[in-house]
Coordinates of C-alpha atoms (C1' of nucleotides) in Angstrom, one line a residue:
Chain A
M421 CA -16.8 24.7 0.3
I422 CA -14.5 21.6 -0.6
E423 CA -16.4 18.6 -2.1
S424 CA -16.3 15.7 0.3
T425 CA -15.1 12.3 0.2
L426 CA -17.3 9.5 -1.2
V427 CA -17.1 6.5 1.0
S428 CA -18.3 3.2 -0.2
V429 CA -18.5 -0.1 1.8
D430 CA -17.4 -3.3 0.4
V431 CA -18.4 -6.7 2.2
L432 CA -16.5 -9.8 2.1
V433 CA -19.6 -12.1 2.7
L434 CA -18.7 -15.6 4.1
R435 CA -21.2 -18.6 4.4
F436 CA -20.2 -22.0 5.4
D437 CA -21.8 -24.6 3.2
P438 CA -22.3 -27.8 5.1
D439 CA -22.7 -29.8 1.7
A440 CA -19.6 -28.2 0.0
R441 CA -17.8 -28.6 3.3
A442 CA -16.3 -25.3 2.4
V443 CA -16.4 -21.5 3.3
L444 CA -17.7 -19.8 0.3
L445 CA -17.6 -16.0 -0.8
G446 CA -20.6 -14.2 -2.0
V447 CA -20.3 -12.0 -5.4
A448 CA -22.7 -10.8 -7.7
P449 CA -22.7 -9.3 -11.1
R450 CA -22.8 -5.4 -11.2
A451 CA -26.0 -3.9 -12.5
L452 CA -25.0 -0.4 -13.1
D453 CA -22.3 1.0 -15.5
P454 CA -18.7 1.1 -14.1
F455 CA -17.9 -2.6 -14.6
A456 CA -21.4 -3.5 -15.6
G457 CA -22.0 -7.3 -15.7
A458 CA -18.6 -7.8 -14.0
L459 CA -18.6 -9.9 -10.6
A460 CA -18.0 -7.9 -7.6
L461 CA -18.0 -7.8 -3.9
P462 CA -21.4 -6.4 -2.8
G463 CA -21.2 -2.9 -1.9
V464 CA -23.1 0.5 -1.4
L465 CA -22.3 4.1 -0.9
L466 CA -22.4 5.0 2.9
G467 CA -25.3 7.4 3.5
R468 CA -25.0 10.3 5.5
G469 CA -25.4 9.7 9.2
E470 CA -25.8 5.7 8.4
R471 CA -23.7 3.1 10.2
L472 CA -21.1 1.1 9.0
R473 CA -23.2 -2.0 10.3
E474 CA -26.5 -0.7 8.4
A475 CA -24.8 -0.1 5.2
T476 CA -22.9 -3.5 5.5
R477 CA -26.5 -5.2 5.9
R478 CA -27.9 -3.1 3.1
A479 CA -25.2 -4.1 1.0
V480 CA -25.5 -7.9 1.6
T481 CA -29.3 -8.1 1.5
G482 CA -29.6 -5.6 -1.5
K483 CA -26.8 -7.0 -3.7
L484 CA -26.7 -10.9 -2.7
G485 CA -30.4 -11.1 -1.8
V486 CA -29.6 -12.8 1.4
P487 CA -32.5 -12.2 3.9
D488 CA -31.4 -9.9 6.5
A489 CA -32.1 -12.2 9.3
A490 CA -29.6 -14.5 7.8
V491 CA -26.7 -12.0 8.3
T492 CA -25.2 -13.2 11.5
A493 CA -22.5 -10.8 12.3
T494 CA -20.3 -8.0 10.7
G495 CA -17.1 -6.3 11.4
Q496 CA -14.3 -4.1 10.0
L497 CA -11.4 -5.1 8.1
A498 CA -9.3 -2.1 6.5
T499 CA -9.9 0.9 4.4
F500 CA -8.6 1.3 0.8
D501 CA -7.8 4.9 -0.6
E502 CA -6.2 4.7 -3.8
P503 CA -7.6 7.6 -5.5
S504 CA -7.9 5.8 -9.0
R505 CA -9.7 2.7 -7.7
D506 CA -13.0 3.7 -8.9
P507 CA -13.0 5.2 -12.5
R508 CA -15.8 7.4 -11.6
G509 CA -13.7 9.5 -9.2
P510 CA -11.9 9.1 -5.8
T511 CA -13.7 7.0 -3.7
L512 CA -12.9 5.6 -0.1
S513 CA -13.6 1.9 0.5
I514 CA -13.9 0.4 3.9
A515 CA -13.8 -3.1 3.6
L516 CA -15.8 -5.0 6.2
W517 CA -17.0 -8.6 6.7
A518 CA -20.2 -10.4 6.9
T519 CA -21.1 -13.9 8.1
V520 CA -24.3 -15.5 6.7
A521 CA -25.8 -18.3 8.6
P522 CA -24.9 -21.9 7.5
T523 CA -27.6 -23.1 5.2
R524 CA -27.9 -23.9 1.6
P525 CA -28.0 -21.1 -1.0
D526 CA -31.0 -20.2 -3.2
D527 CA -30.8 -17.1 -4.7
G528 CA -30.4 -16.8 -8.4
T529 CA -27.5 -14.1 -9.5
T530 CA -25.5 -14.5 -6.5
T531 CA -22.3 -16.6 -7.0
W532 CA -20.8 -18.5 -4.2
T533 CA -17.1 -19.3 -4.6
P534 CA -14.4 -21.0 -2.6
L535 CA -12.0 -18.5 -1.1
D536 CA -9.2 -20.3 -3.0
A537 CA -10.7 -19.9 -6.3
V538 CA -12.4 -16.3 -6.5
P539 CA -12.9 -15.2 -10.2
P540 CA -11.4 -11.9 -11.3
L541 CA -13.6 -9.1 -10.0
A542 CA -14.1 -5.5 -10.7
F543 CA -12.5 -2.3 -9.4
D544 CA -9.7 -3.3 -7.0
H545 CA -11.7 -6.3 -5.5
D546 CA -9.1 -8.8 -6.1
R547 CA -6.6 -6.8 -4.1
I548 CA -8.9 -6.2 -1.4
I549 CA -9.5 -10.0 -1.0
T550 CA -5.7 -10.7 -1.0
D551 CA -5.1 -8.3 1.5
C552 CA -7.9 -9.1 3.8
R553 CA -7.9 -13.0 3.7
P554 CA -5.1 -13.2 6.4
L555 CA -7.5 -10.9 8.4
L556 CA -10.5 -13.3 8.0
A557 CA -8.0 -16.5 9.0
D558 CA -6.8 -14.7 12.1
K559 CA -10.5 -14.0 13.2
L560 CA -11.2 -17.7 13.5
W561 CA -11.4 -18.9 17.0
R562 CA -10.3 -15.4 18.3
D563 CA -13.3 -13.2 17.4
P564 CA -16.3 -15.0 18.9
Q565 CA -18.9 -12.9 16.8
F566 CA -17.2 -14.1 13.6
T567 CA -16.5 -17.7 14.4
A568 CA -20.4 -18.0 15.7
G569 CA -21.5 -16.2 12.8
L570 CA -20.0 -18.4 10.2
L571 CA -20.4 -21.7 12.2
G572 CA -24.1 -21.1 13.9
G573 CA -25.0 -21.6 17.5
E574 CA -24.3 -25.2 17.1
F575 CA -22.0 -27.3 15.0
T576 CA -19.8 -30.4 14.9
T577 CA -16.2 -31.2 15.1
A578 CA -16.1 -32.1 11.5
Q579 CA -17.6 -28.9 10.5
A580 CA -15.1 -27.0 12.4
L581 CA -12.4 -28.9 10.7
D582 CA -13.8 -27.9 7.4
V583 CA -14.3 -24.1 8.0
T584 CA -10.4 -24.0 9.5
E585 CA -9.2 -25.8 6.5
S586 CA -11.2 -23.1 4.2
L587 CA -9.8 -20.2 6.1
T588 CA -6.2 -21.4 6.8
G589 CA -5.4 -23.7 4.1
D590 CA -4.6 -26.3 6.5
R591 CA -6.6 -29.2 7.8
P592 CA -5.6 -29.6 11.6
Y593 CA -5.7 -32.7 13.3
P594 CA -9.1 -33.3 15.1
A595 CA -7.6 -33.7 18.4
N596 CA -5.7 -30.6 18.3
L597 CA -8.5 -28.6 17.0
G598 CA -10.7 -29.8 19.9
R599 CA -8.2 -28.6 22.3
T600 CA -8.2 -25.3 20.7
M601 CA -11.9 -25.0 20.9
D602 CA -11.8 -25.8 24.5
R603 CA -9.8 -22.8 25.0
V604 CA -12.4 -20.6 23.2
P605 CA -14.5 -18.7 25.8
G606 CA -18.2 -19.1 25.8
L607 CA -17.8 -22.6 23.7
E608 CA -18.4 -25.9 25.4
R609 CA -18.7 -29.6 24.3
T610 CA -22.0 -31.1 24.5
A611 CA -22.9 -34.5 25.4
Q612 CA -24.4 -35.1 22.0
H613 CA -22.9 -36.9 19.0
A614 CA -24.2 -35.6 15.5
A615 CA -25.4 -38.2 13.0
A616 CA -22.6 -39.7 11.1
L617 CA -21.1 -38.4 8.0
P618 CA -22.1 -39.7 4.6
K619 CA -18.9 -41.5 4.1
G620 CA -19.3 -43.3 7.5
G621 CA -16.7 -42.8 10.3
R622 CA -17.3 -41.9 14.0
P623 CA -20.1 -39.5 14.5
P624 CA -18.7 -35.9 15.5
L625 CA -19.2 -34.3 18.7
V626 CA -21.7 -31.2 19.0
W627 CA -20.3 -27.9 20.0
R628 CA -22.6 -25.0 21.6
W629 CA -21.9 -21.6 22.5
T630 CA -23.0 -20.7 26.0
S631 CA -22.9 -16.9 26.0
P632 CA -25.2 -15.4 23.6
T633 CA -22.7 -14.6 20.9
T634 CA -25.5 -14.6 18.3
G635 CA -28.2 -12.0 18.6
S636 CA -26.3 -9.0 19.2
P637 CA -26.7 -7.2 22.3
R638 CA -23.2 -5.9 22.0
D639 CA -21.2 -2.8 22.7
D640 CA -22.1 -0.3 20.1
N641 CA -20.9 3.0 21.1
A642 CA -18.4 4.4 18.7
R643 CA -16.8 1.4 17.2
S644 CA -18.6 -0.6 14.5
D645 CA -18.8 -4.1 15.3
S646 CA -15.9 -6.1 16.7
S647 CA -13.1 -4.6 14.7
V648 CA -10.8 -4.5 17.4
V649 CA -9.9 -7.9 18.6
A650 CA -6.8 -8.4 20.6
A651 CA -4.8 -10.1 18.0
G652 CA -1.4 -11.8 19.4
A653 CA -0.3 -11.5 23.0
A654 CA 2.0 -8.5 23.4
V655 CA 5.6 -9.0 23.8
H656 CA 6.8 -10.2 27.0
R657 CA 4.9 -10.2 30.2
R658 CA 6.8 -9.6 33.6
R659 CA 6.0 -10.3 37.2
S660 CA 2.2 -11.5 36.4
Chain B
M1452 CA -28.7 13.3 -4.7
I1453 CA -28.0 12.0 -1.4
E1454 CA -25.5 14.1 0.7
S1455 CA -22.4 12.0 1.0
T1456 CA -20.7 11.4 4.2
L1457 CA -18.2 13.5 6.0
V1458 CA -14.8 11.7 6.8
S1459 CA -12.4 12.9 9.2
V1460 CA -9.0 11.5 10.1
D1461 CA -8.0 11.5 13.8
V1462 CA -4.4 10.5 14.5
L1463 CA -2.6 9.1 17.5
V1464 CA 0.8 10.6 17.3
L1465 CA 3.5 8.8 19.3
R1466 CA 6.8 10.0 19.9
F1467 CA 9.6 8.5 22.3
D1468 CA 11.2 10.8 24.5
P1469 CA 14.6 9.7 25.4
D1470 CA 14.8 12.0 28.5
A1471 CA 11.3 11.2 29.9
R1472 CA 12.1 7.6 29.0
A1473 CA 8.6 7.1 27.9
V1474 CA 6.3 7.2 24.8
L1475 CA 4.4 10.3 24.6
L1476 CA 1.0 11.0 23.0
G1477 CA 0.8 14.4 21.2
V1478 CA -2.6 16.6 21.7
A1479 CA -3.4 20.0 21.0
P1480 CA -6.1 22.6 22.0
R1481 CA -8.8 23.0 19.5
A1482 CA -8.8 26.4 17.8
L1483 CA -12.4 26.3 16.4
D1484 CA -15.8 26.0 17.7
P1485 CA -16.9 22.4 18.6
F1486 CA -14.8 22.1 21.8
A1487 CA -12.8 25.2 21.3
G1488 CA -9.9 25.3 23.6
A1489 CA -10.3 21.8 24.7
L1490 CA -7.6 19.3 24.1
A1491 CA -7.9 16.8 21.1
L1492 CA -6.2 14.4 19.1
P1493 CA -5.0 16.2 15.8
G1494 CA -7.4 15.5 13.1
V1495 CA -8.7 17.1 9.6
L1496 CA -11.3 16.5 7.2
L1497 CA -10.1 14.1 4.5
G1498 CA -10.1 16.0 1.1
R1499 CA -11.7 14.6 -1.9
G1500 CA -9.0 12.3 -3.7
E1501 CA -6.8 12.8 -0.8
R1502 CA -4.9 9.7 0.4
L1503 CA -4.9 8.9 4.1
R1504 CA -1.3 9.2 4.3
E1505 CA -1.3 12.7 3.2
A1506 CA -4.2 13.6 5.5
T1507 CA -2.6 12.2 8.5
R1508 CA 0.7 14.2 7.8
R1509 CA -1.7 17.2 7.2
A1510 CA -2.9 16.8 10.4
V1511 CA 0.2 16.1 12.5
T1512 CA 2.1 19.0 11.0
G1513 CA -0.8 21.4 10.9
K1514 CA -2.1 21.0 14.3
L1515 CA 1.0 19.8 16.4
G1516 CA 3.5 21.7 14.6
V1517 CA 5.7 18.9 13.8
P1518 CA 7.9 19.1 10.7
D1519 CA 6.9 16.9 7.9
A1520 CA 10.4 15.4 7.9
A1521 CA 9.8 14.3 11.6
V1522 CA 6.9 12.1 10.8
T1523 CA 8.6 8.6 10.4
A1524 CA 5.5 6.4 9.6
T1525 CA 1.9 6.3 9.6
G1526 CA -0.9 3.5 9.6
Q1527 CA -4.1 2.7 9.9
L1528 CA -6.0 1.6 13.3
A1529 CA -9.9 1.5 13.0
T1530 CA -12.9 3.3 12.0
F1531 CA -15.5 5.1 14.3
D1532 CA -18.9 5.6 13.1
E1533 CA -21.1 6.7 15.8
P1534 CA -23.5 9.3 14.2
S1535 CA -23.4 11.6 17.2
R1536 CA -19.8 11.7 17.9
D1537 CA -19.5 15.2 16.4
P1538 CA -22.1 17.7 17.4
R1539 CA -21.9 19.2 14.0
G1540 CA -23.4 16.2 12.4
P1541 CA -22.6 12.7 11.6
T1542 CA -18.9 12.4 10.6
L1543 CA -16.9 9.2 10.0
S1544 CA -13.6 9.2 11.8
I1545 CA -10.7 7.1 10.6
A1546 CA -8.3 6.7 13.3
L1547 CA -4.4 6.4 12.3
W1548 CA -1.3 6.0 14.0
A1549 CA 1.8 8.2 13.2
T1550 CA 5.2 8.1 14.6
V1551 CA 7.5 11.1 15.3
A1552 CA 11.2 10.8 15.4
P1553 CA 12.7 10.4 18.9
T1554 CA 13.9 14.0 19.6
R1555 CA 13.3 16.5 22.3
P1556 CA 10.0 18.4 21.8
D1557 CA 10.0 22.3 21.2
D1558 CA 6.7 23.4 20.0
G1559 CA 4.4 25.7 22.1
T1560 CA 0.9 24.5 22.4
T1561 CA 1.4 20.9 21.8
T1562 CA 1.1 18.8 24.9
W1563 CA 2.9 15.4 24.8
T1564 CA 1.4 13.4 27.5
P1565 CA 2.0 9.7 28.6
L1566 CA -0.4 7.3 27.3
D1567 CA -1.3 6.2 30.9
A1568 CA -2.0 9.7 31.9
V1569 CA -4.0 11.2 28.8
P1570 CA -6.5 14.1 30.0
P1571 CA -9.9 14.1 28.9
L1572 CA -10.3 14.9 25.2
A1573 CA -12.8 16.6 23.1
F1574 CA -15.1 14.4 21.0
D1575 CA -15.2 10.6 21.6
H1576 CA -11.3 10.6 21.5
D1577 CA -10.9 9.3 24.9
R1578 CA -12.7 6.0 23.5
I1579 CA -10.7 6.1 20.4
I1580 CA -7.7 6.1 22.6
T1581 CA -8.9 3.4 24.6
D1582 CA -10.0 1.0 21.8
C1583 CA -6.9 1.7 19.7
R1584 CA -4.2 1.2 22.5
P1585 CA -3.9 -2.5 22.5
L1586 CA -3.7 -2.2 18.6
L1587 CA -0.5 -0.1 19.1
A1588 CA 1.0 -2.3 21.7
D1589 CA 0.3 -4.9 19.4
K1590 CA 2.4 -3.2 16.7
L1591 CA 5.7 -3.1 18.6
W1592 CA 8.1 -5.8 17.2
R1593 CA 5.7 -6.9 14.9
D1594 CA 5.1 -4.0 12.6
P1595 CA 8.6 -3.0 11.4
Q1596 CA 7.3 0.5 10.2
F1597 CA 6.0 1.4 13.4
T1598 CA 8.9 0.1 15.6
A1599 CA 11.6 2.0 13.6
G1600 CA 9.4 5.1 13.4
L1601 CA 9.2 5.2 17.1
L1602 CA 12.9 4.2 17.9
G1603 CA 14.6 5.6 15.0
G1604 CA 16.8 3.8 12.9
E1605 CA 19.6 3.1 15.7
F1606 CA 18.7 2.9 19.4
T1607 CA 19.9 1.0 22.4
T1608 CA 18.4 -1.8 24.7
A1609 CA 17.7 0.5 27.4
Q1610 CA 15.4 2.7 25.0
A1611 CA 13.7 -0.4 23.6
L1612 CA 12.9 -1.3 27.4
D1613 CA 11.4 1.9 28.1
V1614 CA 9.3 1.9 24.7
T1615 CA 8.1 -1.6 25.6
E1616 CA 7.3 -0.7 29.0
S1617 CA 5.5 2.3 28.0
L1618 CA 3.3 0.3 25.2
T1619 CA 2.5 -2.7 27.3
G1620 CA 2.6 -1.7 30.7
D1621 CA 5.3 -4.3 31.6
R1622 CA 9.1 -3.9 31.6
P1623 CA 10.7 -7.1 30.2
Y1624 CA 13.8 -8.5 31.3
P1625 CA 16.7 -7.2 29.2
A1626 CA 17.7 -10.7 28.3
N1627 CA 14.5 -11.6 27.1
L1628 CA 13.8 -8.4 25.1
G1629 CA 17.2 -8.9 23.4
R1630 CA 16.3 -12.4 22.2
T1631 CA 12.6 -10.9 21.0
M1632 CA 14.7 -8.5 19.2
D1633 CA 17.2 -10.9 17.5
R1634 CA 13.9 -12.6 15.8
V1635 CA 12.8 -9.2 14.2
P1636 CA 13.4 -9.4 10.6
G1637 CA 15.8 -6.6 9.6
L1638 CA 17.1 -5.6 13.1
E1639 CA 20.5 -6.6 14.3
R1640 CA 22.9 -6.0 17.2
T1641 CA 25.9 -3.9 16.3
A1642 CA 29.2 -4.1 18.1
Q1643 CA 28.9 -0.6 19.7
H1644 CA 27.8 0.3 23.1
A1645 CA 26.1 3.3 23.6
A1646 CA 27.4 6.0 26.5
A1647 CA 26.3 4.9 29.8
L1648 CA 23.1 6.1 31.3
P1649 CA 22.9 9.2 33.7
K1650 CA 22.6 6.8 36.7
G1651 CA 25.6 4.6 35.7
G1652 CA 25.3 1.2 35.0
R1653 CA 26.5 -1.0 32.1
P1654 CA 26.5 0.6 28.5
P1655 CA 23.7 -0.8 26.6
L1656 CA 24.0 -2.2 23.1
V1657 CA 23.2 -0.4 20.0
W1658 CA 20.6 -2.0 17.4
R1659 CA 20.5 -1.0 14.0
W1660 CA 17.9 -1.7 11.2
T1661 CA 19.4 -3.3 7.9
S1662 CA 16.6 -3.1 5.6
P1663 CA 15.7 0.4 4.9
T1664 CA 12.5 0.6 6.9
T1665 CA 12.8 4.2 7.3
G1666 CA 12.4 6.4 4.1
S1667 CA 9.1 4.7 2.5
P1668 CA 9.7 3.0 -0.7
R1669 CA 6.8 0.8 0.3
D1670 CA 4.0 -1.0 -1.2
D1671 CA 1.6 1.8 -1.9
N1672 CA -1.2 0.6 -4.3
A1673 CA -4.5 0.4 -2.7
R1674 CA -4.0 0.1 1.0
S1675 CA -2.8 3.2 3.2
D1676 CA 0.2 2.1 4.8
S1677 CA 0.9 -1.0 7.0
S1678 CA -2.5 -1.4 8.3
V1679 CA -2.6 -5.1 7.7
V1680 CA 0.0 -6.8 9.8
A1681 CA -0.2 -10.6 10.3
A1682 CA -1.1 -10.5 13.7
G1683 CA -1.1 -13.8 15.6
A1684 CA -0.2 -17.0 13.8
A1685 CA -3.3 -18.7 12.4
V1686 CA -4.7 -21.6 14.4
H1687 CA -2.7 -25.0 13.8
R1688 CA -0.6 -25.9 11.2
R1689 CA -0.2 -29.2 9.6
R1690 CA 2.2 -31.4 7.5
S1691 CA 5.3 -29.0 7.7
Chain C
dC604 C1' -14.7 -57.4 8.9
dC605 C1' -13.1 -53.7 6.6
dA606 C1' -12.7 -48.7 5.5
dA607 C1' -13.5 -44.3 7.2
dA608 C1' -13.1 -40.6 10.6
dA609 C1' -13.4 -38.8 14.8
dG610 C1' -11.7 -39.0 19.8
dT611 C1' -7.9 -39.9 23.4
dG612 C1' -3.5 -40.0 25.4
dT613 C1' 1.3 -39.2 24.7
dT614 C1' 5.7 -37.7 23.0
dC615 C1' 8.4 -34.2 21.4
dA616 C1' 10.3 -29.9 20.0
dG617 C1' 10.3 -25.1 20.3
dT618 C1' 9.3 -20.9 22.9
dA619 C1' 8.5 -17.8 26.9
dT620 C1' 9.7 -16.8 31.3
dA621 C1' 12.4 -16.1 35.3
dC622 C1' 16.5 -15.5 37.6
dA623 C1' 21.5 -16.4 39.2
dC624 C1' 25.3 -14.5 37.9
dC625 C1' 28.7 -11.6 35.2
dC626 C1' 30.3 -7.0 33.6
dA627 C1' 30.8 -2.0 32.9
dT628 C1' 30.1 2.3 34.2
dG629 C1' 29.2 6.8 37.5
dA630 C1' 29.7 8.5 41.9
Chain D
dT821 C1' 33.9 0.0 46.4
dC822 C1' 29.3 0.2 46.0
dA823 C1' 25.1 1.1 43.7
dT824 C1' 23.1 0.7 39.2
dG825 C1' 21.6 -1.4 35.2
dG826 C1' 22.5 -3.7 31.0
dG827 C1' 24.3 -8.5 29.1
dT828 C1' 24.9 -14.0 29.5
dG829 C1' 23.8 -18.3 30.5
dT830 C1' 20.4 -21.9 32.1
dA831 C1' 16.7 -24.0 34.2
dT832 C1' 11.8 -24.5 34.1
dA833 C1' 7.1 -24.3 32.4
dC834 C1' 4.0 -23.8 28.8
dT835 C1' 2.5 -24.5 24.4
dG836 C1' 1.7 -26.5 19.8
dA837 C1' 2.4 -29.9 16.7
dA838 C1' 2.7 -34.8 15.6
dC839 C1' 1.1 -39.5 15.8
dA840 C1' -0.2 -44.0 17.6
dC841 C1' -4.0 -46.3 19.1
dT842 C1' -9.1 -46.5 20.3
dT843 C1' -13.7 -45.9 19.1
dT844 C1' -18.0 -45.6 16.4
dT845 C1' -20.3 -45.5 12.2
dG846 C1' -21.6 -47.1 7.2
dG847 C1' -21.0 -50.7 3.9

DNA sequence: CCAAAAGTGTTCAGTATACACCCATGA
DNA sequence: TCATGGGTGTATACTGAACACTTTTGG
């Protein structure tokens, strides 16, 4: 019988830090030997019969020390199959994303780093990040799970500006971002204004999700999480 | 030691049939027992250390009888992890696409079916197709590998119309599709006109790829094929 | 009152769509 | 010469980006 392939799951864990006003990526030093001590994405071997979502949560809670309840959403990104990516032998790596609720950190060994300044990582994790970053930016405002997972159930325009800037590299005009958010299904402006920001300035609006994007009573049949989100509209329409 | 996960590769094989004027999906009856005799997507177990692209070609040539040289391009779609999707036990299924050069078929057992009328298939393959179809439509004119793989190195506007209609469900106006193709990098109008169509009508223009999209001297490091294609533009730009 | 920063309305350009009309073929 | 169907040009609507101006806070 042919020896079967090993499958590992590597997770790009994103957390919005309201103080740093930026989206941070969680990495942790490796405990065991290949690259022991070096920073790496949290990852685990996929158990037999284990679902990708379970393995993802296991990686995030186990390797980063994030409480399970703080993991707000997960989803697929891409698969990496270079045979020599792991010195121990050929291992398939499925890259996934996970979002952590936007609170302050606390844990010890976990490093939360801005996406623009990720330190060199073990294995091919640098390349995984390079390849997957545009995919993450694309999910903002298009994948409700991802967006709500990052920003939480209630957030301000100012925070939305910060998150957008972190992921895309550009800070949109508040007016235009507001119109973009108006078009996001399940998201609505509230009448409330948040407290003003430390530097002063007009207090930003509060936005809230109407549909229960958090929680997770989602379609769960065969596909792991919301990997498949429409992306751009198809080319050309006709006749309506 | 924990038993590791089994990984199978299931392929959505697309071929443009110039006679039928449609994109067809290749399925074949299963030889072995789970669902023996039932139609299914071509799939194989991923060997240890085998690359996804190799396994994909192995599935297409082995299960569909397509010559290896006719497989023009391959790429990732999504991963399906429902533990009960295979009665033999939990098996991960990585769905990939493959394109076959646009020639007439020949093989015996392989069924080439329009995407709109795929018969019921074994395993969860119906769901795989349902989930992946929008991803395929999205790749047309955006992923050069996919598009060139489907249409070949040289094709006519009429064929481009047929392919677009097959994948998206709408038949664009020839004029508008021409402008769309003008914006595709590496694709250019030639001065030639093809022979007129059977029904008469003006002979369509011939289009040709300038860059060597066929062949495949592509980036090949860690990621299998062109799974990661930009999708839609990110939300909002600012300052140039 | 001034600086900071969000919110409102408007302008502008680029893009997508629809369609009238033209052209080239087969029958 | 008619039917068929792609090619050309153009009008219209829509969308996204930019920005002047207003509003609301802290100092």
